[in-house]
mmCIF file of C-alpha atoms in Angstrom:
data_model
loop_
_atom_site.group_PDB
_atom_site.id
_atom_site.type_symbol
_atom_site.label_atom_id
_atom_site.label_comp_id
_atom_site.label_asym_id
_atom_site.label_seq_id
_atom_site.Cartn_x
_atom_site.Cartn_y
_atom_site.Cartn_z
ATOM 1 C CA MET A 1428 0.087 0.453 0.057
ATOM 2 C CA VAL A 1429 1.326 3.717 -1.130
ATOM 3 C CA ARG A 1430 0.546 5.710 2.707
ATOM 4 C CA ILE A 1431 0.814 9.536 1.127
ATOM 5 C CA THR A 1432 0.882 12.682 3.721
ATOM 6 C CA VAL A 1433 0.782 15.704 3.323
ATOM 7 C CA SER A 1434 1.997 18.770 5.443
ATOM 8 C CA TYR A 1435 -0.401 21.506 6.090
ATOM 9 C CA MET A 1436 1.374 25.012 6.550
ATOM 10 C CA ALA A 1437 -0.110 28.706 7.631
ATOM 11 C CA VAL A 1438 -2.193 30.106 4.773
ATOM 12 C CA LYS A 1439 -1.711 33.551 4.192
ATOM 13 C CA THR A 1440 -4.359 34.637 1.970
ATOM 14 C CA GLU A 1441 -3.810 38.292 -0.395
ATOM 15 C CA VAL A 1442 -6.450 40.211 -2.143
ATOM 16 C CA VAL A 1443 -6.113 40.950 -6.041
ATOM 17 C CA ASP A 1444 -8.483 42.894 -7.542
ATOM 18 C CA GLY A 1445 -11.117 41.870 -4.462
ATOM 19 C CA VAL A 1446 -10.878 38.366 -4.786
ATOM 20 C CA PRO A 1447 -9.451 36.537 -2.063
ATOM 21 C CA ALA A 1448 -5.771 34.719 -3.602
ATOM 22 C CA ASP A 1449 -5.131 32.029 -1.557
ATOM 23 C CA HIS A 1450 -2.128 31.000 -2.835
ATOM 24 C CA GLY A 1451 -0.663 28.794 -0.315
ATOM 25 C CA ARG A 1452 -4.016 26.834 -0.292
ATOM 26 C CA ARG A 1453 -3.347 26.042 -4.363
ATOM 27 C CA SER A 1454 0.288 24.925 -3.487
ATOM 28 C CA ILE A 1455 -0.515 23.102 -0.911
ATOM 29 C CA ILE A 1456 -3.908 21.340 -3.628
ATOM 30 C CA LYS A 1457 -1.190 21.522 -6.129
ATOM 31 C CA ALA A 1458 1.824 19.261 -4.410
ATOM 32 C CA GLY A 1459 -0.512 17.032 -3.413
ATOM 33 C CA LEU A 1460 -1.627 16.390 -6.712
ATOM 34 C CA ALA A 1461 1.985 16.224 -7.608
ATOM 35 C CA ALA A 1462 2.538 13.734 -4.765
ATOM 36 C CA ILE A 1463 -0.465 11.171 -5.480
ATOM 37 C CA ILE A 1464 -0.077 10.563 -8.753
ATOM 38 C CA LEU A 1465 3.539 10.935 -8.531
ATOM 39 C CA ALA A 1466 2.458 7.703 -5.842
ATOM 40 C CA LEU A 1467 -0.004 5.899 -7.982
ATOM 41 C CA TRP A 1468 3.170 6.049 -11.023
ATOM 42 C CA GLN A 1469 5.224 4.132 -8.831
ATOM 43 C CA ALA A 1470 2.809 1.740 -7.065
ATOM 44 C CA LYS A 1471 2.892 -1.760 -8.601
ATOM 45 C CA PRO A 1472 -1.037 -3.383 -9.528
ATOM 46 C CA SER A 1473 -2.591 -4.206 -6.527
ATOM 47 C CA TRP A 1474 -3.197 -7.579 -7.114
ATOM 48 C CA ALA A 1475 0.932 -7.420 -7.862
ATOM 49 C CA LEU A 1476 1.807 -6.758 -4.634
ATOM 50 C CA GLU A 1477 -0.089 -8.826 -2.466
ATOM 51 C CA ASN A 1478 -0.147 -11.917 -4.750
ATOM 52 C CA ARG A 1479 3.037 -12.757 -4.319
ATOM 53 C CA MET A 1480 3.496 -16.558 -6.375
ATOM 54 C CA SER A 1481 6.403 -18.310 -5.511
ATOM 55 C CA ASN A 1482 7.956 -21.803 -7.527
ATOM 56 C CA GLU A 1483 7.909 -23.245 -4.006
ATOM 57 C CA MET A 1484 4.356 -22.548 -3.621
ATOM 58 C CA LYS A 1485 2.887 -26.071 -2.806
ATOM 59 C CA HIS A 1486 0.032 -27.971 -5.085
ATOM 60 C CA GLY A 1487 -3.102 -26.869 -4.651
ATOM 61 C CA ALA A 1488 -1.793 -23.118 -2.952
ATOM 62 C CA LEU A 1489 -3.732 -21.171 -5.122
ATOM 63 C CA PRO A 1490 -3.564 -17.093 -5.755
ATOM 64 C CA SER A 1491 -5.741 -15.187 -4.426
ATOM 65 C CA VAL A 1492 -6.442 -11.006 -3.729
ATOM 66 C CA LEU A 1493 -8.723 -11.281 -1.301
ATOM 67 C CA SER A 1494 -8.977 -13.398 1.959
ATOM 68 C CA MET A 1495 -12.186 -14.596 3.197
ATOM 69 C CA SER A 1496 -11.290 -12.610 6.458
ATOM 70 C CA ASP A 1497 -11.353 -9.597 4.104
ATOM 71 C CA VAL A 1498 -14.430 -9.846 2.210
ATOM 72 C CA HIS A 1499 -16.481 -10.458 5.837
ATOM 73 C CA THR A 1500 -14.499 -7.434 7.019
ATOM 74 C CA VAL A 1501 -16.844 -5.852 4.059
ATOM 75 C CA SER A 1502 -20.123 -8.324 4.436
ATOM 76 C CA PRO A 1503 -19.646 -10.617 6.679
ATOM 77 C CA ALA A 1504 -23.602 -12.061 3.996
ATOM 78 C CA LEU A 1505 -21.450 -12.763 0.974
ATOM 79 C CA ALA A 1506 -18.491 -14.059 2.560
ATOM 80 C CA HIS A 1507 -21.052 -17.305 3.938
ATOM 81 C CA TYR A 1508 -22.767 -17.519 0.244
ATOM 82 C CA THR A 1509 -18.742 -18.142 -0.773
ATOM 83 C CA GLU A 1510 -17.974 -20.668 1.362
ATOM 84 C CA GLY A 1511 -21.205 -22.224 1.661
ATOM 85 C CA PRO A 1512 -23.649 -22.101 -1.992
ATOM 86 C CA LEU A 1513 -20.561 -21.578 -4.104
ATOM 87 C CA LEU A 1514 -17.499 -22.948 -3.176
ATOM 88 C CA ASN A 1515 -19.253 -26.243 -1.169
ATOM 89 C CA GLY A 1516 -22.015 -26.164 -3.012
ATOM 90 C CA LEU A 1517 -21.736 -25.555 -6.403
ATOM 91 C CA TRP A 1518 -17.867 -26.749 -7.324
ATOM 92 C CA LYS A 1519 -18.991 -29.882 -6.253
ATOM 93 C CA ARG A 1520 -22.229 -30.826 -8.338
ATOM 94 C CA SER A 1521 -21.468 -33.703 -10.562
ATOM 95 C CA GLU A 1522 -23.541 -32.382 -13.419
ATOM 96 C CA LEU A 1523 -20.051 -30.465 -15.138
ATOM 97 C CA SER A 1524 -16.337 -31.982 -13.386
ATOM 98 C CA PRO A 1525 -14.305 -29.747 -11.946
ATOM 99 C CA ARG A 1526 -12.400 -29.023 -15.377
ATOM 100 C CA ASP A 1527 -15.008 -28.293 -16.982
ATOM 101 C CA ARG A 1528 -16.355 -25.315 -14.335
ATOM 102 C CA SER A 1529 -12.660 -23.827 -14.267
ATOM 103 C CA VAL A 1530 -13.550 -23.705 -17.881
ATOM 104 C CA VAL A 1531 -16.189 -22.440 -18.058
ATOM 105 C CA THR A 1532 -15.322 -19.762 -15.190
ATOM 106 C CA VAL A 1533 -11.448 -18.734 -16.660
ATOM 107 C CA ALA A 1534 -14.106 -18.025 -19.834
ATOM 108 C CA ALA A 1535 -16.184 -16.177 -18.055
ATOM 109 C CA LEU A 1536 -13.584 -13.858 -16.399
ATOM 110 C CA ILE A 1537 -12.071 -12.607 -20.065
ATOM 111 C CA ALA A 1538 -15.460 -12.278 -21.253
ATOM 112 C CA ARG A 1539 -16.232 -9.846 -18.913
ATOM 113 C CA ILE A 1540 -12.183 -8.794 -17.683
ATOM 114 C CA GLN A 1541 -12.863 -9.128 -14.250
ATOM 115 C CA SER A 1542 -9.456 -9.840 -13.429
ATOM 116 C CA ILE A 1543 -9.179 -9.531 -9.849
ATOM 117 C CA GLU A 1544 -10.877 -13.672 -9.926
ATOM 118 C CA MET A 1545 -8.238 -14.357 -12.580
ATOM 119 C CA PRO A 1546 -5.461 -15.220 -10.497
ATOM 120 C CA TYR A 1547 -6.828 -17.494 -7.922
ATOM 121 C CA HIS A 1548 -9.242 -19.146 -11.398
ATOM 122 C CA PHE A 1549 -6.293 -19.410 -13.669
ATOM 123 C CA ALA A 1550 -4.257 -20.936 -11.000
ATOM 124 C CA LEU A 1551 -7.652 -23.390 -10.213
ATOM 125 C CA ALA A 1552 -8.195 -24.717 -13.605
ATOM 126 C CA LEU A 1553 -4.506 -25.298 -14.389
ATOM 127 C CA ASP A 1554 -4.934 -27.086 -10.654
ATOM 128 C CA ASN A 1555 -7.601 -28.921 -11.759
ATOM 129 C CA GLY A 1556 -6.616 -30.456 -15.280
ATOM 130 C CA VAL A 1557 -6.138 -27.572 -17.750
ATOM 131 C CA LYS A 1558 -2.960 -27.259 -19.339
ATOM 132 C CA PRO A 1559 -1.064 -24.906 -19.580
ATOM 133 C CA ALA A 1560 -1.254 -24.882 -23.966
ATOM 134 C CA GLU A 1561 -4.959 -25.254 -22.917
ATOM 135 C CA LEU A 1562 -5.279 -21.657 -20.736
ATOM 136 C CA SER A 1563 -3.253 -20.048 -23.364
ATOM 137 C CA GLY A 1564 -5.638 -21.498 -25.940
ATOM 138 C CA ILE A 1565 -8.261 -19.747 -23.852
ATOM 139 C CA ILE A 1566 -7.166 -17.082 -23.799
ATOM 140 C CA THR A 1567 -6.432 -16.922 -27.722
ATOM 141 C CA HIS A 1568 -9.349 -17.760 -28.045
ATOM 142 C CA LEU A 1569 -11.708 -15.087 -26.568
ATOM 143 C CA ALA A 1570 -9.859 -12.988 -28.059
ATOM 144 C CA PHE A 1571 -12.120 -13.119 -31.468
ATOM 145 C CA TYR A 1572 -14.863 -13.703 -29.358
ATOM 146 C CA ALA A 1573 -14.962 -10.875 -26.668
ATOM 147 C CA GLY A 1574 -11.560 -8.513 -27.552
ATOM 148 C CA TRP A 1575 -8.246 -8.338 -27.692
ATOM 149 C CA ALA A 1576 -8.112 -6.143 -24.659
ATOM 150 C CA ASN A 1577 -9.862 -8.796 -22.661
ATOM 151 C CA ALA A 1578 -7.197 -11.255 -24.207
ATOM 152 C CA MET A 1579 -4.562 -8.728 -22.721
ATOM 153 C CA SER A 1580 -5.556 -8.899 -19.495
ATOM 154 C CA ALA A 1581 -5.652 -12.246 -19.381
ATOM 155 C CA VAL A 1582 -1.841 -11.898 -21.131
ATOM 156 C CA ALA A 1583 -1.080 -10.052 -18.037
ATOM 157 C CA VAL A 1584 -2.849 -11.691 -14.939
ATOM 158 C CA ALA A 1585 -1.119 -15.431 -16.883
ATOM 159 C CA LYS A 1586 2.260 -14.816 -17.603
ATOM 160 C CA ASP A 1587 3.262 -13.988 -13.575
ATOM 161 C CA ILE A 1588 1.151 -17.382 -13.252
ATOM 162 C CA PHE A 1589 3.199 -19.430 -15.981
ATOM 163 C CA HIS A 1590 6.398 -17.847 -14.679
ATOM 164 C CA ALA A 1591 6.100 -19.273 -11.139
ATOM 165 C CA ARG A 1592 4.865 -22.660 -12.311
ATOM 166 C CA GLY A 1593 7.962 -22.542 -14.884
ATOM 167 C CA THR A 1594 5.937 -23.531 -17.658
ATOM 168 C CA GLY A 1595 8.419 -22.839 -21.013
ATOM 169 C CA ALA A 1596 7.468 -21.621 -24.470
ATOM 170 C CA ASP A 1597 7.940 -25.815 -25.094
ATOM 171 C CA GLN A 1598 4.372 -26.052 -22.390
ATOM 172 C CA LEU A 1599 2.463 -23.322 -25.258
ATOM 173 C CA PRO A 1600 0.464 -24.160 -28.067
ATOM 174 C CA PRO A 1601 3.544 -22.859 -31.534
ATOM 175 C CA VAL A 1602 2.053 -19.695 -33.694
ATOM 176 C CA HIS A 1603 2.463 -22.798 -36.884
ATOM 177 C CA ASP A 1604 1.096 -26.358 -35.756
ATOM 178 C CA LYS A 1605 -0.766 -28.396 -37.517
ATOM 179 C CA LEU A 1606 -4.668 -27.526 -37.608
ATOM 180 C CA LEU A 1607 -6.710 -30.312 -37.417
ATOM 181 C CA PRO A 1608 -9.294 -31.581 -40.039
ATOM 182 C CA VAL A 1609 -11.747 -29.793 -41.317
ATOM 183 C CA ASN A 1610 -15.438 -30.623 -42.053
ATOM 184 C CA GLU A 1611 -15.768 -28.965 -45.155
ATOM 185 C CA GLU A 1612 -19.095 -30.199 -45.647
ATOM 186 C CA ALA A 1613 -20.479 -28.532 -42.176
ATOM 187 C CA GLU A 1614 -18.231 -25.415 -42.896
ATOM 188 C CA GLY A 1615 -19.331 -25.245 -46.688
ATOM 189 C CA GLN A 1616 -22.556 -25.120 -45.243
ATOM 190 C CA ARG A 1617 -21.872 -22.247 -42.677
ATOM 191 C CA ALA A 1618 -19.396 -20.432 -45.236
ATOM 192 C CA THR A 1619 -22.439 -20.146 -48.111
ATOM 193 C CA GLN A 1620 -25.411 -18.648 -45.434
ATOM 194 C CA VAL A 1621 -23.322 -16.450 -43.711
ATOM 195 C CA GLY A 1622 -22.137 -15.078 -47.499
ATOM 196 C CA ASN A 1623 -25.547 -14.843 -48.675
ATOM 197 C CA ASN A 1624 -26.880 -13.193 -46.009
ATOM 198 C CA PHE A 1625 -24.793 -10.915 -45.071
ATOM 199 C CA GLY A 1626 -21.678 -10.814 -48.040
ATOM 200 C CA ALA A 1627 -23.169 -7.219 -49.258
ATOM 201 C CA VAL A 1628 -23.335 -5.542 -46.055
ATOM 202 C CA SER A 1629 -19.416 -6.404 -44.394
ATOM 203 C CA PRO A 1630 -17.308 -7.936 -46.923
ATOM 204 C CA GLY A 1631 -14.453 -7.962 -44.899
ATOM 205 C CA LEU A 1632 -16.284 -9.497 -41.439
ATOM 206 C CA VAL A 1633 -18.040 -12.389 -43.517
ATOM 207 C CA GLN A 1634 -13.932 -13.231 -46.156
ATOM 208 C CA ASN A 1635 -12.096 -12.533 -41.656
ATOM 209 C CA THR A 1636 -14.853 -15.185 -40.848
ATOM 210 C CA THR A 1637 -14.079 -17.581 -42.812
ATOM 211 C CA ASP A 1638 -10.611 -17.599 -43.047
ATOM 212 C CA LEU A 1639 -9.175 -16.361 -39.362
ATOM 213 C CA LEU A 1640 -11.987 -17.925 -37.053
ATOM 214 C CA PHE A 1641 -13.531 -21.152 -38.789
ATOM 215 C CA ARG A 1642 -9.893 -21.995 -40.914
ATOM 216 C CA ASP A 1643 -7.585 -20.482 -38.845
ATOM 217 C CA LEU A 1644 -9.020 -20.405 -34.553
ATOM 218 C CA TRP A 1645 -10.894 -23.489 -34.877
ATOM 219 C CA LEU A 1646 -8.610 -25.875 -36.005
ATOM 220 C CA ARG A 1647 -5.498 -25.260 -33.814
ATOM 221 C CA PRO A 1648 -5.078 -27.742 -31.630
ATOM 222 C CA ALA A 1649 -4.860 -26.478 -28.546
ATOM 223 C CA LEU A 1650 -8.239 -27.116 -27.737
ATOM 224 C CA MET A 1651 -10.200 -30.261 -28.079
ATOM 225 C CA PRO A 1652 -13.240 -29.284 -30.601
ATOM 226 C CA ARG A 1653 -15.883 -29.405 -27.512
ATOM 227 C CA ASP A 1654 -13.627 -27.220 -25.079
ATOM 228 C CA ARG A 1655 -13.302 -24.459 -27.964
ATOM 229 C CA SER A 1656 -17.173 -24.613 -27.832
ATOM 230 C CA LEU A 1657 -17.561 -24.666 -24.057
ATOM 231 C CA VAL A 1658 -15.447 -21.679 -23.979
ATOM 232 C CA THR A 1659 -17.188 -20.061 -27.008
ATOM 233 C CA VAL A 1660 -20.783 -20.568 -25.111
ATOM 234 C CA SER A 1661 -19.747 -20.098 -21.505
ATOM 235 C CA ALA A 1662 -18.354 -16.182 -22.961
ATOM 236 C CA LEU A 1663 -21.521 -15.595 -25.297
ATOM 237 C CA ILE A 1664 -23.330 -16.615 -22.250
ATOM 238 C CA ALA A 1665 -21.716 -14.253 -19.791
ATOM 239 C CA ASN A 1666 -21.705 -11.099 -22.230
ATOM 240 C CA GLY A 1667 -25.208 -11.815 -22.763
ATOM 241 C CA GLN A 1668 -24.880 -12.436 -26.512
ATOM 242 C CA THR A 1669 -28.312 -14.799 -26.940
ATOM 243 C CA GLY A 1670 -27.879 -14.413 -30.753
ATOM 244 C CA GLN A 1671 -24.631 -15.853 -31.324
ATOM 245 C CA ILE A 1672 -26.163 -19.675 -29.211
ATOM 246 C CA THR A 1673 -27.597 -20.936 -30.845
ATOM 247 C CA TYR A 1674 -24.654 -22.309 -33.565
ATOM 248 C CA HIS A 1675 -22.766 -22.320 -30.809
ATOM 249 C CA LEU A 1676 -24.190 -25.219 -28.546
ATOM 250 C CA GLY A 1677 -25.778 -26.496 -31.572
ATOM 251 C CA ARG A 1678 -21.979 -27.146 -32.473
ATOM 252 C CA ALA A 1679 -20.790 -27.341 -28.445
ATOM 253 C CA MET A 1680 -23.745 -30.836 -28.031
ATOM 254 C CA ASP A 1681 -22.452 -32.695 -31.832
ATOM 255 C CA THR A 1682 -18.789 -32.284 -30.331
ATOM 256 C CA GLY A 1683 -19.553 -33.603 -27.124
ATOM 257 C CA LEU A 1684 -21.178 -31.785 -24.472
ATOM 258 C CA THR A 1685 -23.918 -33.277 -23.453
ATOM 259 C CA GLN A 1686 -27.502 -31.788 -22.465
ATOM 260 C CA GLU A 1687 -26.657 -32.344 -18.698
ATOM 261 C CA GLN A 1688 -23.708 -30.501 -18.958
ATOM 262 C CA ALA A 1689 -24.566 -27.444 -21.023
ATOM 263 C CA SER A 1690 -27.614 -27.185 -18.734
ATOM 264 C CA GLU A 1691 -25.217 -26.290 -16.029
ATOM 265 C CA VAL A 1692 -22.958 -24.614 -17.475
ATOM 266 C CA LEU A 1693 -26.019 -21.666 -17.046
ATOM 267 C CA THR A 1694 -26.375 -23.012 -13.109
ATOM 268 C CA HIS A 1695 -23.088 -22.197 -12.833
ATOM 269 C CA ILE A 1696 -22.148 -18.421 -14.692
ATOM 270 C CA ALA A 1697 -25.259 -17.212 -12.630
ATOM 271 C CA PHE A 1698 -22.418 -17.023 -10.424
ATOM 272 C CA TYR A 1699 -19.489 -15.261 -12.440
ATOM 273 C CA ALA A 1700 -21.725 -13.449 -14.349
ATOM 274 C CA GLY A 1701 -25.187 -12.669 -12.352
ATOM 275 C CA TRP A 1702 -28.475 -13.861 -12.858
ATOM 276 C CA PRO A 1703 -29.711 -11.854 -15.135
ATOM 277 C CA CYS A 1704 -26.905 -12.740 -18.003
ATOM 278 C CA ALA A 1705 -28.399 -16.943 -17.541
ATOM 279 C CA PHE A 1706 -31.944 -15.798 -17.565
ATOM 280 C CA SER A 1707 -31.375 -14.044 -20.615
ATOM 281 C CA ALA A 1708 -29.969 -17.290 -22.100
ATOM 282 C CA LEU A 1709 -32.597 -19.782 -20.686
ATOM 283 C CA PRO A 1710 -35.465 -18.992 -23.688
ATOM 284 C CA VAL A 1711 -32.442 -19.287 -25.786
ATOM 285 C CA VAL A 1712 -31.405 -23.112 -24.384
ATOM 286 C CA LYS A 1713 -34.966 -23.835 -24.126
ATOM 287 C CA ASP A 1714 -35.005 -24.015 -28.136
ATOM 288 C CA VAL A 1715 -31.485 -25.566 -28.764
ATOM 289 C CA PHE A 1716 -32.478 -28.518 -26.788
ATOM 290 C CA GLU A 1717 -36.400 -28.796 -27.818
ATOM 291 C CA LYS A 1718 -34.877 -28.757 -31.301
ATOM 292 C CA ARG A 1719 -32.494 -31.958 -31.326
ATOM 293 C CA GLN A 1720 -35.323 -34.065 -29.681
ATOM 294 C CA LYS A 1721 -37.480 -33.826 -32.110
#
């Protein structure tokens, strides 16, 4: 914590053109502002100061900005809900594996740029079986589905966790990798439909969607198709992007996500993106379920 002290002194006020001119007080204010700016410029992010991870960190010891006692001092009720319904309730439900819950949570945090909880959950994801290459892949994927700034916020956190755990370049996906095989029929249908609907509106967007996303990003082997779809659906729900859920949830279920698991994603996301986001997605998810049962 940076402590800033401004000393006060006697202030002499003179009158200029009939108006009091408080030069002493102005000097104090200017000096105080300068001190604050300097202190903030020199200060490291609070999570970096409070969250000092070491290579000796024991397996399962998770970094965190806030301790539970910190939460208790502000909101005993929130601490109760965190310890009970969240950590000892939601995270122990069997409908999703701990690894899947970490994938969903990481996707939601990045999608919403909720960096305060990223150190804890990035580390937890690695402890729950998400490989460094997969976490790297999630961050890369969400640059396209949540925005570049969101991905860069995640990079700022992940780099310290990778450093603390000794994650080397050999554990991360290479820039150029052998792509997974493309389903030419399905991709051809998708590209044709999007092109017919929107090609005249934004040909650049349509072309990039085909070339960068579905013939490149989606085929990178750092994430298996089910995981890539799970990340996408989680981010869409977390950001309230209901218009895109139908296609991507269908794709997720085509690649192995079960209806029970998809249902539980909504339950989980409610805690990390808020109930309104989960409920906004409910009608879309319900429609996908019903159509697949016919």
